[in-house]
Amino acid sequence: MKLFGVLGDPVSHSLSPAMHNAAFRALGMDCEYHAFRVGPESLHDAIYGAHALGFGGLNLTIPLKEKALEIVKPAELAKQIGAVNTVDFKKGIVGYNTDGLGAKMALEGGGVKIRGKNVLLLGAGGAARAIAFQLASDGASITIANRTPGRAIALAKDVGRVGKARASGFGDLKNLVQNSDILINSTAVGMSPKISETIVTSDMMHSSLVVFDIVYNPINTMLLSEAKKAGAKTIDGVMMLVYQGAEAFKIWTGKTPPVDVMEKAVRERLE
Ligand code: NAP
């Protein structure tokens, strides 16, 4: 039996155990995935302990993704993003970031092309960093708008090394939305329990906009409801979660997991 796990604090709400265990069962693999409550002060011991115990791999969640950079050998993309969400033990202790790839695959899986598109990205936190690096590398022009403009400016400067990125505050949002092909919410706004909140409303949108909310709890956020009112195409946060997990699964096992099985496990728990 091979063990896998997600480390974080809080972590009891994590959907990763259900998602990965469903994939292991579907592929008939003798593996189990559990959630472990670990704070930043114990992260070093926890990662080295898992390595010593022969774990197959780890995921990291809040508040450990940035701290892990000091502990693992980061792959180039994780180093650029400044955060690690996946640890693999096959060649030492290597850290990856699969969040951006998860977002890209969620968009492409929804039939959305990325190259040449104007993307308005709300947020400049950990998830926004991963998405901005990925989509800029894939040829999108990214406008990063954040409540704290200084963080958007810093992120746009970093992302400018791999592609097109500029920063903005929330002052001119309507204009920014009107000039965008894709709007992505990567802030925590709209997340349970504050489910009636949204930064952008339907009157600011246009009908050829794609609106992607990476918040997945609830699945149908207020932003997505507003987007439907405006006749815009919507993509919820579940597939990003599933695809980032599927990429981690591939890194650990070399196998392609059944994403439909993983998606079903996640949606069942959220619904
Ligand atoms: P984070 O690093 O803490 O960043 C939070 C971001 O939200 C910051 O940009 C922050 O702006 C902004 N924000 C928070 N409250 C706000 C408010 N009231 N008004 C405006 N902006 C606000 O968090 P994260 O790890 O990036 O995660 C962000 C969200 O994405 C969470 O809901 C998380 O569950 C979700 N997520 C989903 C997936 C997925 O696979 N679907 C993956 C990762 C994360 P300031 O800089 O101004 O504080």
Coordinates of C-alpha atoms and ligand atoms in Angstrom, one line a residue:
M1 CA 0.0 0.0 0.0
K2 CA 1.3 3.5 -0.9
L3 CA 0.2 6.5 1.1
F4 CA -0.5 10.0 -0.2
G5 CA -1.7 13.1 1.7
V6 CA -2.6 16.7 1.8
L7 CA -1.0 18.9 4.5
G8 CA -2.6 22.2 5.6
D9 CA -4.4 24.0 8.4
P10 CA -7.4 24.0 8.3
V11 CA -7.5 20.8 6.2
S12 CA -10.5 18.8 7.4
H13 CA -12.7 20.4 4.7
S14 CA -10.4 19.3 1.9
L15 CA -12.0 17.6 -1.1
S16 CA -8.6 16.1 -2.2
P17 CA -8.9 12.8 -0.2
A18 CA -12.3 12.0 -1.8
M19 CA -11.1 13.0 -5.2
H20 CA -7.8 11.0 -5.2
N21 CA -9.2 8.0 -3.4
A22 CA -11.9 7.8 -6.0
A23 CA -9.2 7.8 -8.8
F24 CA -7.1 5.1 -7.0
R25 CA -10.2 2.9 -6.6
A26 CA -11.2 3.3 -10.2
L27 CA -7.7 2.3 -11.4
G28 CA -7.5 -0.6 -8.9
M29 CA -4.4 0.9 -7.3
D30 CA -3.4 -0.1 -3.8
C31 CA -3.1 3.5 -2.6
E32 CA -4.7 5.7 0.0
Y33 CA -4.8 9.5 0.4
H34 CA -5.5 11.3 3.8
A35 CA -5.6 14.8 5.1
F36 CA -3.1 15.8 7.8
R37 CA -3.3 19.0 9.9
V38 CA 0.1 20.6 9.7
G39 CA 1.1 24.2 10.4
P40 CA 4.1 26.1 9.0
E41 CA 6.2 25.3 12.0
S42 CA 5.9 21.6 11.4
L43 CA 6.1 21.6 7.6
H44 CA 9.8 20.7 7.4
D45 CA 9.4 17.7 9.7
A46 CA 6.2 16.6 8.0
I47 CA 7.7 16.6 4.5
Y48 CA 10.9 14.8 5.6
G49 CA 8.8 12.4 7.7
A50 CA 6.6 11.5 4.7
H51 CA 9.7 11.0 2.6
A52 CA 11.2 8.7 5.2
L53 CA 8.0 6.8 5.5
G54 CA 7.9 6.1 1.8
F55 CA 4.9 8.3 0.9
G56 CA 4.0 8.4 -2.8
G57 CA 3.5 12.2 -2.7
L58 CA 1.9 15.2 -1.0
N59 CA -0.3 18.1 -1.8
L60 CA 0.1 21.4 0.2
T61 CA -2.7 23.8 0.9
I62 CA -3.2 27.0 3.0
P63 CA -1.0 28.2 4.7
L64 CA 1.9 26.1 3.5
K65 CA 2.3 26.7 -0.2
E66 CA 4.8 29.6 0.0
K67 CA 6.7 28.2 3.1
A68 CA 7.4 25.0 1.2
L69 CA 9.8 26.8 -1.2
E70 CA 12.3 27.0 1.6
I71 CA 12.1 23.2 2.2
V72 CA 11.8 21.4 -1.2
K73 CA 13.7 21.7 -4.4
P74 CA 11.2 23.7 -6.5
A75 CA 10.7 23.0 -10.2
E76 CA 11.2 26.1 -12.4
L77 CA 7.5 27.1 -12.6
A78 CA 6.9 26.7 -8.9
K79 CA 9.9 28.9 -8.3
Q80 CA 8.5 31.6 -10.6
I81 CA 5.1 31.4 -9.0
G82 CA 6.6 31.4 -5.5
A83 CA 4.4 28.6 -4.3
V84 CA 4.3 24.7 -4.2
N85 CA 1.1 22.7 -4.1
T86 CA 2.5 19.3 -5.0
V87 CA 5.5 17.4 -3.6
D88 CA 7.1 14.4 -5.3
F89 CA 9.6 12.0 -3.7
K90 CA 10.9 10.0 -6.7
K91 CA 14.0 12.2 -7.3
G92 CA 14.7 13.7 -3.9
I93 CA 12.1 16.1 -2.6
V94 CA 10.8 18.2 -5.5
G95 CA 8.0 20.8 -5.4
Y96 CA 5.6 21.6 -8.3
N97 CA 2.7 24.0 -8.8
T98 CA -0.2 22.5 -10.7
D99 CA -2.8 25.2 -9.9
G100 CA -2.1 27.3 -13.1
L101 CA -2.3 24.2 -15.3
G102 CA -5.5 23.3 -13.6
A103 CA -7.0 26.7 -14.5
K104 CA -5.8 26.4 -18.1
M105 CA -7.3 23.0 -18.5
A106 CA -10.6 24.1 -17.0
L107 CA -10.8 26.9 -19.6
E108 CA -9.7 24.7 -22.5
G109 CA -12.1 21.9 -21.3
G110 CA -14.9 24.5 -21.5
G111 CA -14.0 25.2 -25.1
V112 CA -12.1 28.5 -24.4
K113 CA -9.0 29.4 -26.3
I114 CA -6.3 31.3 -24.4
R115 CA -3.8 32.6 -27.0
G116 CA -4.3 36.2 -27.9
K117 CA -7.2 36.8 -25.5
N118 CA -7.5 39.7 -23.1
V119 CA -7.9 38.2 -19.6
L120 CA -9.0 40.3 -16.6
L121 CA -7.7 38.5 -13.5
L122 CA -9.2 39.6 -10.2
G123 CA -6.8 38.9 -7.3
A124 CA -3.1 38.8 -6.7
G125 CA -2.8 36.0 -4.1
G126 CA -1.4 32.5 -4.4
A127 CA -3.9 31.2 -6.9
A128 CA -3.8 34.3 -9.0
R129 CA 0.0 34.1 -9.2
A130 CA -0.2 30.5 -10.6
I131 CA -3.0 31.4 -13.1
A132 CA -1.2 34.6 -14.3
F133 CA 2.1 32.9 -15.0
Q134 CA 0.3 30.0 -16.8
L135 CA -2.0 32.1 -19.0
A136 CA 0.7 34.7 -19.8
S137 CA 3.0 31.9 -20.9
D138 CA 0.2 30.6 -23.1
G139 CA -0.1 33.9 -25.0
A140 CA -2.9 35.7 -23.2
S141 CA -2.6 39.4 -22.3
I142 CA -3.3 39.6 -18.5
T143 CA -4.7 42.6 -16.6
I144 CA -4.4 42.0 -12.9
A145 CA -6.8 43.9 -10.7
N146 CA -6.5 43.6 -6.9
R147 CA -8.0 45.2 -3.9
T148 CA -4.5 46.0 -2.7
P149 CA -3.0 47.5 -5.9
G150 CA 0.6 47.1 -4.8
R151 CA 0.2 43.3 -5.0
A152 CA -1.2 43.5 -8.5
I153 CA 1.8 45.8 -9.5
A154 CA 4.3 43.3 -8.1
L155 CA 2.6 40.3 -9.8
A156 CA 2.4 42.1 -13.2
K157 CA 6.1 42.9 -12.9
D158 CA 6.9 39.2 -12.2
V159 CA 4.6 37.9 -14.9
G160 CA 6.0 40.4 -17.4
R161 CA 9.1 38.3 -17.6
V162 CA 7.2 35.5 -19.3
G163 CA 4.4 37.3 -21.2
K164 CA 2.1 40.3 -21.3
A165 CA 0.8 41.6 -18.0
R166 CA -0.3 44.9 -16.5
A167 CA -1.8 45.9 -13.2
S168 CA -4.8 47.8 -12.1
G169 CA -6.9 48.7 -9.0
F170 CA -10.6 48.2 -8.7
G171 CA -11.3 51.8 -9.7
D172 CA -12.1 51.3 -13.4
L173 CA -13.5 47.8 -13.3
K174 CA -16.5 48.3 -15.7
N175 CA -14.2 49.6 -18.5
L176 CA -11.7 46.7 -17.8
V177 CA -14.5 44.1 -18.0
Q178 CA -15.9 45.6 -21.2
N179 CA -12.5 45.3 -22.9
S180 CA -11.9 41.7 -21.8
D181 CA -12.6 38.4 -23.4
I182 CA -12.2 36.4 -20.2
L183 CA -12.9 37.4 -16.6
I184 CA -11.4 35.2 -13.8
N185 CA -12.2 35.7 -10.2
S186 CA -9.2 34.4 -8.2
T187 CA -10.1 36.3 -5.0
A188 CA -11.9 34.6 -2.1
V189 CA -14.9 36.9 -2.7
G190 CA -18.2 34.9 -3.0
M191 CA -16.8 31.9 -1.0
S192 CA -19.0 30.4 1.7
P193 CA -20.3 31.8 4.1
K194 CA -20.3 35.2 2.2
I195 CA -22.1 33.8 -0.8
S196 CA -24.0 36.9 -1.8
E197 CA -20.8 38.9 -2.5
T198 CA -19.3 39.6 -5.9
I199 CA -16.9 42.2 -7.3
V200 CA -18.4 42.3 -10.8
T201 CA -22.1 42.5 -11.5
S202 CA -24.1 41.7 -14.6
D203 CA -24.5 45.3 -15.7
M204 CA -20.7 45.5 -16.1
M205 CA -20.5 42.4 -18.4
H206 CA -21.1 41.7 -22.1
S207 CA -22.6 38.6 -23.6
S208 CA -19.5 37.4 -25.4
L209 CA -17.5 37.4 -22.1
V210 CA -16.3 34.1 -20.5
V211 CA -16.6 34.2 -16.7
F212 CA -14.5 31.7 -14.7
D213 CA -14.8 31.7 -11.0
I214 CA -12.2 29.6 -9.2
V215 CA -14.2 29.7 -6.0
Y216 CA -15.9 26.2 -5.8
N217 CA -17.8 26.5 -2.5
P218 CA -20.5 27.2 -3.5
I219 CA -20.3 25.8 -7.0
N220 CA -22.7 28.4 -8.4
T221 CA -21.3 31.6 -7.0
M222 CA -23.0 35.0 -7.1
L223 CA -20.5 36.1 -9.9
L224 CA -21.5 33.1 -12.0
S225 CA -25.2 33.9 -11.4
E226 CA -24.6 37.5 -12.5
A227 CA -22.7 36.2 -15.6
K228 CA -25.6 34.0 -16.6
K229 CA -27.9 37.1 -16.3
A230 CA -25.7 38.9 -18.7
G231 CA -25.7 36.0 -21.2
A232 CA -22.0 35.3 -20.7
K233 CA -20.4 31.8 -20.8
T234 CA -19.6 30.5 -17.3
I235 CA -17.0 28.0 -15.9
D236 CA -17.1 27.0 -12.3
G237 CA -14.2 26.2 -10.0
V238 CA -14.6 22.5 -9.7
M239 CA -12.7 21.6 -12.9
M240 CA -9.7 23.6 -11.9
L241 CA -9.6 21.7 -8.6
V242 CA -10.0 18.4 -10.5
Y243 CA -7.3 19.2 -13.1
Q244 CA -4.8 20.5 -10.6
G245 CA -5.3 17.2 -8.7
A246 CA -5.1 15.1 -11.9
E247 CA -1.7 16.8 -12.8
A248 CA -0.4 16.0 -9.3
F249 CA -1.6 12.4 -9.7
K250 CA 0.3 12.1 -13.0
I251 CA 3.5 13.5 -11.4
W252 CA 3.3 11.0 -8.6
T253 CA 2.2 7.8 -10.4
G254 CA 2.9 8.4 -14.1
K255 CA -0.7 7.4 -14.8
T256 CA -3.5 9.5 -16.2
P257 CA -6.4 9.5 -13.7
P258 CA -10.1 9.3 -14.7
V259 CA -11.0 13.0 -14.4
D260 CA -14.8 12.2 -14.7
V261 CA -14.5 10.0 -11.6
M262 CA -12.6 12.7 -9.7
E263 CA -15.1 15.4 -10.8
K264 CA -18.1 13.2 -9.6
A265 CA -16.4 12.7 -6.2
V266 CA -16.0 16.5 -5.8
R267 CA -19.4 17.5 -7.0
E268 CA -21.1 14.9 -4.8
R269 CA -19.5 16.3 -1.7
L270 CA -20.1 20.0 -2.7
E271 CA -23.8 19.4 -3.7
Ligands
NAP1 P1 -4.9 34.2 -1.0 O1 -3.5 33.9 -1.4 O2 -5.2 34.4 0.4 O3 -5.4 35.5 -1.9 C1 -6.7 36.0 -1.6 C2 -7.0 37.1 -2.7 O4 -8.4 37.5 -2.5 C3 -6.2 38.4 -2.6 O5 -6.0 38.9 -3.9 C4 -7.1 39.3 -1.8 O6 -6.8 40.7 -2.0 C5 -8.4 38.9 -2.3 N1 -9.5 39.2 -1.4 C6 -9.8 38.6 -0.2 N2 -10.9 39.1 0.3 C7 -11.3 40.2 -0.5 C8 -12.4 41.1 -0.5 N3 -13.3 41.1 0.5 N4 -12.5 42.0 -1.5 C9 -11.6 42.0 -2.6 N5 -10.5 41.1 -2.6 C10 -10.4 40.2 -1.6 O7 -5.9 33.0 -1.5 P2 -5.7 32.0 -2.7 O8 -5.0 30.8 -2.2 O9 -5.2 32.7 -3.9 O10 -7.2 31.6 -2.9 C11 -8.2 32.5 -3.4 C12 -9.5 31.7 -3.7 O11 -9.3 30.8 -4.7 C13 -10.1 31.0 -2.5 O12 -11.5 31.1 -2.4 C14 -9.7 29.5 -2.8 O13 -10.6 28.6 -2.2 C15 -9.8 29.5 -4.3 N6 -9.0 28.5 -4.9 C16 -9.5 27.6 -5.8 C17 -8.8 26.7 -6.5 C18 -9.4 25.7 -7.4 O14 -8.8 24.7 -7.7 N7 -10.6 25.9 -7.9 C19 -7.4 26.6 -6.2 C20 -6.8 27.5 -5.3 C21 -7.6 28.5 -4.7 P3 -5.7 41.5 -1.2 O15 -4.4 41.2 -1.8 O16 -6.2 42.9 -1.3 O17 -5.8 41.0 0.2

